[in-house]
Amino acid sequence: MIHRKCKLILCACAAVLTMLAAGCGSSSDSVKSTSQDKPKLVDTIKSRGELVIGTATGYPPYIFLDTSKPGKVYAGLDIMLAQKVADKLGVKLKVQDMVFQALLSSLSSNKVDLAIGGINPTDERRKTFDFSDVYLVSHNRMIIRKADADTYKTIADFKGQTIGVQKSSTQENVAQTEMPDSKVASLAHVPDAVLELTQGKVAGVIAEDVVAQQYLMMNSDLMMLDITFQKDKKESAICVNKGNEDLLAVLNEVIKEEKANGDMDKFLDESDKLAVGLAKQ
């Protein structure tokens, strides 16, 4: 009798353990299934039929408006690259234009699929976002008025003076960290900072050389100062939310192709010429 009771107890325990194991397995499978059921961003983009990008105009040759055409027509290196990505995905390109400081917040809130606009993949930004391979490397430079060439020759000469930069840009960080004795005027767009310079409201403007060169060609009263910042190199990459390796793979594939076939250089050259031509109209 005792032996029989022991067997019954053991069988009951085994049944309970089996149920618990099944329950745990079911929970795990449920979580796994939920994760697997989440649509990948590339699939979502293809289903939607359009790639939505966030960018900030007024930053030639990367991104600017082609005012020679009716309506709001976007132009520039970044638009050409983004169009190639859209073509690779077989969808239309939709552009959301905003101020630069709103780009990353719009991305994190999933209002856009990616952010592009000469964005530097800094270590701080990499904590929150993923970046494509670098598609363009430039260098930070200082723009001044030619009339001030004898006054400003070194960084130390700007002590007590105001420096114009684009808000939330890496150039803003350069001014704040490498020019502690100068004041920093952070403005929404680079053209705003350059306008302040031409009006004598700031002593200089920090911009990457491919952008600075545009304003030198547009305004013969400006020049690029021959000084080198500690954070000299400025890289540009496309920014995406973490966990979207599928889209990241497509971006890197397109960047690799466009570099290999020479189109990236053509994009930059064509954007330079168009921006300068528009400025002379």
CSV table of N, CA, C and O in Angstrom, one decimal, residues 68-157:
chain,number,residue,atom,x,y,z
A,68,SER,N,15.6,76.9,-59.2
A,68,SER,CA,15.4,77.2,-60.6
A,68,SER,C,14.1,76.5,-61.1
A,68,SER,O,13.7,76.7,-62.2
A,69,LYS,N,13.6,75.6,-60.3
A,69,LYS,CA,12.4,74.8,-60.7
A,69,LYS,C,11.2,75.2,-59.8
A,69,LYS,O,11.4,75.6,-58.6
A,70,PRO,N,10.0,75.0,-60.4
A,70,PRO,CA,8.8,75.4,-59.6
A,70,PRO,C,8.6,74.4,-58.4
A,70,PRO,O,8.9,73.2,-58.5
A,71,GLY,N,8.0,74.9,-57.4
A,71,GLY,CA,7.7,74.0,-56.2
A,71,GLY,C,8.9,73.8,-55.4
A,71,GLY,O,9.9,74.5,-55.5
A,72,LYS,N,8.8,72.9,-54.5
A,72,LYS,CA,9.9,72.6,-53.5
A,72,LYS,C,10.7,71.4,-54.1
A,72,LYS,O,10.3,70.2,-53.8
A,73,VAL,N,11.8,71.7,-54.8
A,73,VAL,CA,12.6,70.6,-55.4
A,73,VAL,C,13.9,70.5,-54.6
A,73,VAL,O,14.6,71.4,-54.5
A,74,TYR,N,14.1,69.3,-54.1
A,74,TYR,CA,15.3,69.1,-53.3
A,74,TYR,C,16.5,68.6,-54.2
A,74,TYR,O,16.3,67.9,-55.2
A,75,ALA,N,17.7,69.1,-53.9
A,75,ALA,CA,18.9,68.8,-54.7
A,75,ALA,C,20.0,68.6,-53.7
A,75,ALA,O,20.0,68.9,-52.5
A,76,GLY,N,21.1,68.1,-54.3
A,76,GLY,CA,22.3,67.9,-53.5
A,76,GLY,C,22.8,66.5,-53.4
A,76,GLY,O,22.1,65.5,-53.8
A,77,LEU,N,24.0,66.3,-53.0
A,77,LEU,CA,24.7,65.0,-52.8
A,77,LEU,C,23.8,64.0,-52.1
A,77,LEU,O,23.7,62.9,-52.5
A,78,ASP,N,23.3,64.4,-50.9
A,78,ASP,CA,22.5,63.5,-50.1
A,78,ASP,C,21.2,63.1,-50.7
A,78,ASP,O,20.8,61.9,-50.5
A,79,ILE,N,20.6,64.0,-51.5
A,79,ILE,CA,19.4,63.6,-52.1
A,79,ILE,C,19.6,62.6,-53.2
A,79,ILE,O,18.9,61.6,-53.4
A,80,MET,N,20.8,62.8,-53.9
A,80,MET,CA,21.1,61.8,-55.0
A,80,MET,C,21.4,60.5,-54.4
A,80,MET,O,21.0,59.4,-55.0
A,81,LEU,N,22.1,60.4,-53.3
A,81,LEU,CA,22.4,59.2,-52.6
A,81,LEU,C,21.1,58.5,-52.1
A,81,LEU,O,20.9,57.3,-52.2
A,82,ALA,N,20.3,59.3,-51.5
A,82,ALA,CA,19.0,58.8,-50.9
A,82,ALA,C,18.1,58.2,-52.1
A,82,ALA,O,17.4,57.2,-51.9
A,83,GLN,N,18.2,58.9,-53.2
A,83,GLN,CA,17.4,58.4,-54.4
A,83,GLN,C,17.9,57.0,-54.8
A,83,GLN,O,17.1,56.1,-55.2
A,84,LYS,N,19.2,56.8,-54.8
A,84,LYS,CA,19.8,55.5,-55.1
A,84,LYS,C,19.3,54.4,-54.2
A,84,LYS,O,19.1,53.3,-54.6
A,85,VAL,N,19.2,54.8,-52.9
A,85,VAL,CA,18.7,53.8,-51.9
A,85,VAL,C,17.2,53.5,-52.2
A,85,VAL,O,16.8,52.3,-52.2
A,86,ALA,N,16.4,54.5,-52.5
A,86,ALA,CA,15.0,54.3,-52.8
A,86,ALA,C,14.9,53.4,-54.1
A,86,ALA,O,14.0,52.5,-54.1
A,87,ASP,N,15.7,53.7,-55.1
A,87,ASP,CA,15.7,52.9,-56.3
A,87,ASP,C,16.1,51.4,-56.0
A,87,ASP,O,15.5,50.5,-56.6
A,88,LYS,N,17.1,51.2,-55.1
A,88,LYS,CA,17.5,49.8,-54.7
A,88,LYS,C,16.3,49.1,-54.1
A,88,LYS,O,16.1,47.9,-54.3
A,89,LEU,N,15.5,49.8,-53.3
A,89,LEU,CA,14.4,49.2,-52.6
A,89,LEU,C,13.1,49.1,-53.5
A,89,LEU,O,12.2,48.5,-53.2
A,90,GLY,N,13.2,49.8,-54.6
A,90,GLY,CA,12.1,49.8,-55.6
A,90,GLY,C,10.9,50.6,-55.1
A,90,GLY,O,9.7,50.3,-55.3
A,91,VAL,N,11.2,51.7,-54.4
A,91,VAL,CA,10.1,52.6,-53.8
A,91,VAL,C,10.3,54.1,-54.2
A,91,VAL,O,11.4,54.4,-54.7
A,92,LYS,N,9.4,54.9,-53.9
A,92,LYS,CA,9.5,56.3,-54.1
A,92,LYS,C,10.3,57.0,-52.9
A,92,LYS,O,10.3,56.4,-51.8
A,93,LEU,N,10.8,58.1,-53.2
A,93,LEU,CA,11.5,58.8,-52.1
A,93,LEU,C,10.7,60.0,-51.6
A,93,LEU,O,10.2,60.8,-52.4
A,94,LYS,N,10.5,60.0,-50.3
A,94,LYS,CA,9.7,61.1,-49.7
A,94,LYS,C,10.6,61.8,-48.7
A,94,LYS,O,11.3,61.2,-47.9
A,95,VAL,N,10.7,63.2,-48.8
A,95,VAL,CA,11.6,64.0,-48.0
A,95,VAL,C,10.9,64.8,-47.0
A,95,VAL,O,9.9,65.5,-47.3
A,96,GLN,N,11.3,64.7,-45.7
A,96,GLN,CA,10.8,65.5,-44.6
A,96,GLN,C,11.9,66.5,-44.3
A,96,GLN,O,12.9,66.1,-43.8
A,97,ASP,N,11.6,67.8,-44.6
A,97,ASP,CA,12.6,68.8,-44.3
A,97,ASP,C,12.4,69.5,-43.0
A,97,ASP,O,11.2,69.8,-42.6
A,98,MET,N,13.5,69.6,-42.2
A,98,MET,CA,13.4,70.2,-40.9
A,98,MET,C,14.7,70.8,-40.5
A,98,MET,O,15.7,70.8,-41.2
A,99,VAL,N,14.7,71.5,-39.3
A,99,VAL,CA,16.0,72.1,-38.9
A,99,VAL,C,16.9,70.9,-38.4
A,99,VAL,O,16.4,69.9,-38.0
A,100,PHE,N,18.2,71.1,-38.5
A,100,PHE,CA,19.1,70.1,-38.2
A,100,PHE,C,19.0,69.4,-36.8
A,100,PHE,O,19.0,68.2,-36.7
A,101,GLN,N,18.7,70.3,-35.8
A,101,GLN,CA,18.6,69.7,-34.5
A,101,GLN,C,17.4,68.8,-34.2
A,101,GLN,O,17.3,68.1,-33.2
A,102,ALA,N,16.5,68.8,-35.2
A,102,ALA,CA,15.3,68.0,-35.1
A,102,ALA,C,15.4,66.6,-35.8
A,102,ALA,O,14.6,65.7,-35.6
A,103,LEU,N,16.5,66.5,-36.5
A,103,LEU,CA,16.7,65.3,-37.3
A,103,LEU,C,16.7,64.0,-36.5
A,103,LEU,O,15.9,63.1,-36.8
A,104,LEU,N,17.6,63.9,-35.5
A,104,LEU,CA,17.7,62.7,-34.7
A,104,LEU,C,16.5,62.4,-33.9
A,104,LEU,O,16.1,61.3,-33.7
A,105,SER,N,15.9,63.5,-33.3
A,105,SER,CA,14.6,63.2,-32.5
A,105,SER,C,13.5,62.7,-33.4
A,105,SER,O,12.7,61.9,-33.0
A,106,SER,N,13.4,63.2,-34.6
A,106,SER,CA,12.4,62.7,-35.6
A,106,SER,C,12.7,61.2,-35.9
A,106,SER,O,11.7,60.4,-36.1
A,107,LEU,N,14.0,60.9,-36.0
A,107,LEU,CA,14.3,59.5,-36.3
A,107,LEU,C,14.0,58.6,-35.1
A,107,LEU,O,13.3,57.5,-35.3
A,108,SER,N,14.3,59.0,-33.9
A,108,SER,CA,14.0,58.2,-32.7
A,108,SER,C,12.6,58.0,-32.4
A,108,SER,O,12.1,57.0,-31.9
A,109,SER,N,11.7,58.9,-32.9
A,109,SER,CA,10.3,58.8,-32.7
A,109,SER,C,9.6,58.1,-33.9
A,109,SER,O,8.4,58.1,-34.1
A,110,ASN,N,10.5,57.6,-34.8
A,110,ASN,CA,10.0,56.8,-36.0
A,110,ASN,C,9.2,57.7,-37.0
A,110,ASN,O,8.3,57.1,-37.7
A,111,LYS,N,9.4,59.0,-37.0
A,111,LYS,CA,8.7,59.8,-38.0
A,111,LYS,C,9.3,59.7,-39.4
A,111,LYS,O,8.7,60.0,-40.4
A,112,VAL,N,10.6,59.3,-39.4
A,112,VAL,CA,11.3,59.0,-40.7
A,112,VAL,C,12.0,57.7,-40.6
A,112,VAL,O,12.3,57.2,-39.5
A,113,ASP,N,12.4,57.2,-41.7
A,113,ASP,CA,13.1,55.9,-41.8
A,113,ASP,C,14.6,56.0,-41.5
A,113,ASP,O,15.3,55.1,-41.0
A,114,LEU,N,15.1,57.1,-42.0
A,114,LEU,CA,16.5,57.4,-41.8
A,114,LEU,C,16.8,58.9,-41.8
A,114,LEU,O,15.9,59.7,-42.2
A,115,ALA,N,17.9,59.3,-41.3
A,115,ALA,CA,18.3,60.8,-41.3
A,115,ALA,C,19.6,60.9,-42.1
A,115,ALA,O,20.5,60.2,-41.9
A,116,ILE,N,19.6,61.9,-42.9
A,116,ILE,CA,20.7,62.2,-43.8
A,116,ILE,C,20.9,63.7,-44.0
A,116,ILE,O,19.9,64.4,-44.1
A,117,GLY,N,22.1,64.2,-43.9
A,117,GLY,CA,22.3,65.6,-44.1
A,117,GLY,C,23.7,66.0,-43.6
A,117,GLY,O,23.9,66.9,-42.7
A,118,GLY,N,24.7,65.3,-44.1
A,118,GLY,CA,26.1,65.5,-43.6
A,118,GLY,C,26.3,65.2,-42.2
A,118,GLY,O,27.0,65.9,-41.4
A,119,ILE,N,25.6,64.2,-41.7
A,119,ILE,CA,25.6,63.8,-40.2
A,119,ILE,C,26.9,63.1,-39.9
A,119,ILE,O,27.3,62.1,-40.5
A,120,ASN,N,27.6,63.6,-38.8
A,120,ASN,CA,28.8,63.0,-38.4
A,120,ASN,C,28.5,61.9,-37.4
A,120,ASN,O,27.9,62.1,-36.3
A,121,PRO,N,29.0,60.6,-37.6
A,121,PRO,CA,28.7,59.5,-36.7
A,121,PRO,C,29.6,59.6,-35.4
A,121,PRO,O,30.5,58.8,-35.3
A,122,THR,N,29.4,60.5,-34.5
A,122,THR,CA,30.2,60.7,-33.3
A,122,THR,C,30.0,59.5,-32.4
A,122,THR,O,28.9,58.8,-32.4
A,123,ASP,N,30.9,59.3,-31.4
A,123,ASP,CA,30.8,58.3,-30.4
A,123,ASP,C,29.5,58.5,-29.6
A,123,ASP,O,28.8,57.5,-29.2
A,124,GLU,N,29.2,59.7,-29.3
A,124,GLU,CA,28.0,60.0,-28.5
A,124,GLU,C,26.7,59.6,-29.3
A,124,GLU,O,25.8,59.0,-28.7
A,125,ARG,N,26.6,59.9,-30.5
A,125,ARG,CA,25.5,59.6,-31.3
A,125,ARG,C,25.4,58.1,-31.5
A,125,ARG,O,24.3,57.5,-31.6
A,126,ARG,N,26.5,57.4,-31.6
A,126,ARG,CA,26.5,55.9,-31.8
A,126,ARG,C,25.9,55.2,-30.6
A,126,ARG,O,25.5,54.0,-30.7
A,127,LYS,N,25.8,55.9,-29.4
A,127,LYS,CA,25.2,55.2,-28.3
A,127,LYS,C,23.7,55.0,-28.5
A,127,LYS,O,23.1,54.1,-27.9
A,128,THR,N,23.1,55.9,-29.3
A,128,THR,CA,21.7,55.8,-29.5
A,128,THR,C,21.3,55.3,-30.9
A,128,THR,O,20.2,54.7,-31.0
A,129,PHE,N,22.1,55.6,-31.8
A,129,PHE,CA,21.8,55.2,-33.2
A,129,PHE,C,22.9,54.4,-33.9
A,129,PHE,O,24.0,54.3,-33.4
A,130,ASP,N,22.5,53.8,-35.0
A,130,ASP,CA,23.5,53.1,-35.9
A,130,ASP,C,23.7,54.0,-37.1
A,130,ASP,O,22.9,54.8,-37.5
A,131,PHE,N,24.9,53.8,-37.7
A,131,PHE,CA,25.3,54.5,-38.9
A,131,PHE,C,25.8,53.6,-40.0
A,131,PHE,O,26.3,52.6,-39.8
A,132,SER,N,25.5,54.1,-41.2
A,132,SER,CA,26.0,53.4,-42.4
A,132,SER,C,27.6,53.6,-42.5
A,132,SER,O,28.2,54.3,-41.6
A,133,ASP,N,28.2,53.1,-43.5
A,133,ASP,CA,29.6,53.3,-43.7
A,133,ASP,C,29.7,54.8,-44.1
A,133,ASP,O,28.7,55.4,-44.6
A,134,VAL,N,30.8,55.4,-43.9
A,134,VAL,CA,31.1,56.8,-44.2
A,134,VAL,C,31.1,57.0,-45.8
A,134,VAL,O,31.7,56.2,-46.5
A,135,TYR,N,30.3,58.0,-46.2
A,135,TYR,CA,30.3,58.2,-47.7
A,135,TYR,C,31.0,59.4,-48.1
A,135,TYR,O,31.3,59.6,-49.3
A,136,LEU,N,31.4,60.3,-47.2
A,136,LEU,CA,32.2,61.5,-47.5
A,136,LEU,C,33.0,61.9,-46.3
A,136,LEU,O,32.5,62.0,-45.2
A,137,VAL,N,34.3,62.3,-46.6
A,137,VAL,CA,35.2,62.8,-45.5
A,137,VAL,C,35.6,64.2,-45.9
A,137,VAL,O,36.0,64.5,-47.0
A,138,SER,N,35.4,65.2,-44.9
A,138,SER,CA,35.8,66.6,-45.1
A,138,SER,C,36.5,67.0,-43.9
A,138,SER,O,36.9,66.2,-43.0
A,139,HIS,N,36.8,68.3,-43.8
A,139,HIS,CA,37.6,68.9,-42.7
A,139,HIS,C,37.0,70.2,-42.2
A,139,HIS,O,36.5,71.0,-43.0
A,140,ASN,N,37.0,70.4,-40.9
A,140,ASN,CA,36.4,71.6,-40.3
A,140,ASN,C,37.4,72.8,-40.5
A,140,ASN,O,38.6,72.7,-40.3
A,141,ARG,N,36.8,73.9,-41.0
A,141,ARG,CA,37.5,75.1,-41.3
A,141,ARG,C,36.8,76.4,-40.8
A,141,ARG,O,35.6,76.3,-40.4
A,142,MET,N,37.5,77.5,-40.7
A,142,MET,CA,37.0,78.7,-40.2
A,142,MET,C,36.8,79.7,-41.4
A,142,MET,O,37.8,79.9,-42.2
A,143,ILE,N,35.7,80.3,-41.6
A,143,ILE,CA,35.4,81.3,-42.6
A,143,ILE,C,35.5,82.6,-41.9
A,143,ILE,O,34.9,82.8,-40.9
A,144,ILE,N,36.2,83.6,-42.6
A,144,ILE,CA,36.2,85.0,-42.0
A,144,ILE,C,36.0,85.9,-43.2
A,144,ILE,O,36.0,85.5,-44.4
A,145,ARG,N,35.8,87.2,-42.9
A,145,ARG,CA,35.8,88.2,-43.9
A,145,ARG,C,37.3,88.5,-44.3
A,145,ARG,O,38.2,88.6,-43.5
A,146,LYS,N,37.5,88.8,-45.6
A,146,LYS,CA,38.8,89.1,-46.1
A,146,LYS,C,39.3,90.4,-45.5
A,146,LYS,O,40.5,90.5,-45.2
A,147,ALA,N,38.4,91.2,-45.1
A,147,ALA,CA,38.8,92.5,-44.5
A,147,ALA,C,39.5,92.3,-43.1
A,147,ALA,O,40.2,93.1,-42.6
A,148,ASP,N,39.2,91.1,-42.5
A,148,ASP,CA,39.7,90.8,-41.2
A,148,ASP,C,40.9,89.8,-41.2
A,148,ASP,O,41.4,89.3,-40.2
A,149,ALA,N,41.5,89.7,-42.4
A,149,ALA,CA,42.6,88.7,-42.6
A,149,ALA,C,43.8,89.0,-41.7
A,149,ALA,O,44.5,88.1,-41.3
A,150,ASP,N,44.1,90.3,-41.5
A,150,ASP,CA,45.2,90.7,-40.7
A,150,ASP,C,44.9,90.6,-39.2
A,150,ASP,O,45.8,90.5,-38.3
A,151,THR,N,43.7,90.5,-38.8
A,151,THR,CA,43.3,90.5,-37.4
A,151,THR,C,43.2,89.0,-36.9
A,151,THR,O,43.6,88.7,-35.8
A,152,TYR,N,42.7,88.1,-37.7
A,152,TYR,CA,42.5,86.7,-37.3
A,152,TYR,C,43.4,85.8,-38.1
A,152,TYR,O,43.2,85.6,-39.3
A,153,LYS,N,44.4,85.3,-37.4
A,153,LYS,CA,45.3,84.3,-38.1
A,153,LYS,C,45.4,83.0,-37.3
A,153,LYS,O,45.8,82.0,-37.9
A,154,THR,N,45.1,83.0,-36.0
A,154,THR,CA,45.2,81.8,-35.2
A,154,THR,C,43.9,81.7,-34.4
A,154,THR,O,43.1,82.7,-34.3
A,155,ILE,N,43.7,80.6,-33.8
A,155,ILE,CA,42.5,80.4,-32.9
A,155,ILE,C,42.5,81.4,-31.7
A,155,ILE,O,41.5,81.9,-31.3
A,156,ALA,N,43.7,81.6,-31.2
A,156,ALA,CA,43.9,82.6,-30.1
A,156,ALA,C,43.4,84.0,-30.4
A,156,ALA,O,43.0,84.7,-29.5
A,157,ASP,N,43.5,84.3,-31.7
A,157,ASP,CA,43.1,85.7,-32.1
A,157,ASP,C,41.6,85.9,-31.9
A,157,ASP,O,41.1,87.1,-31.9
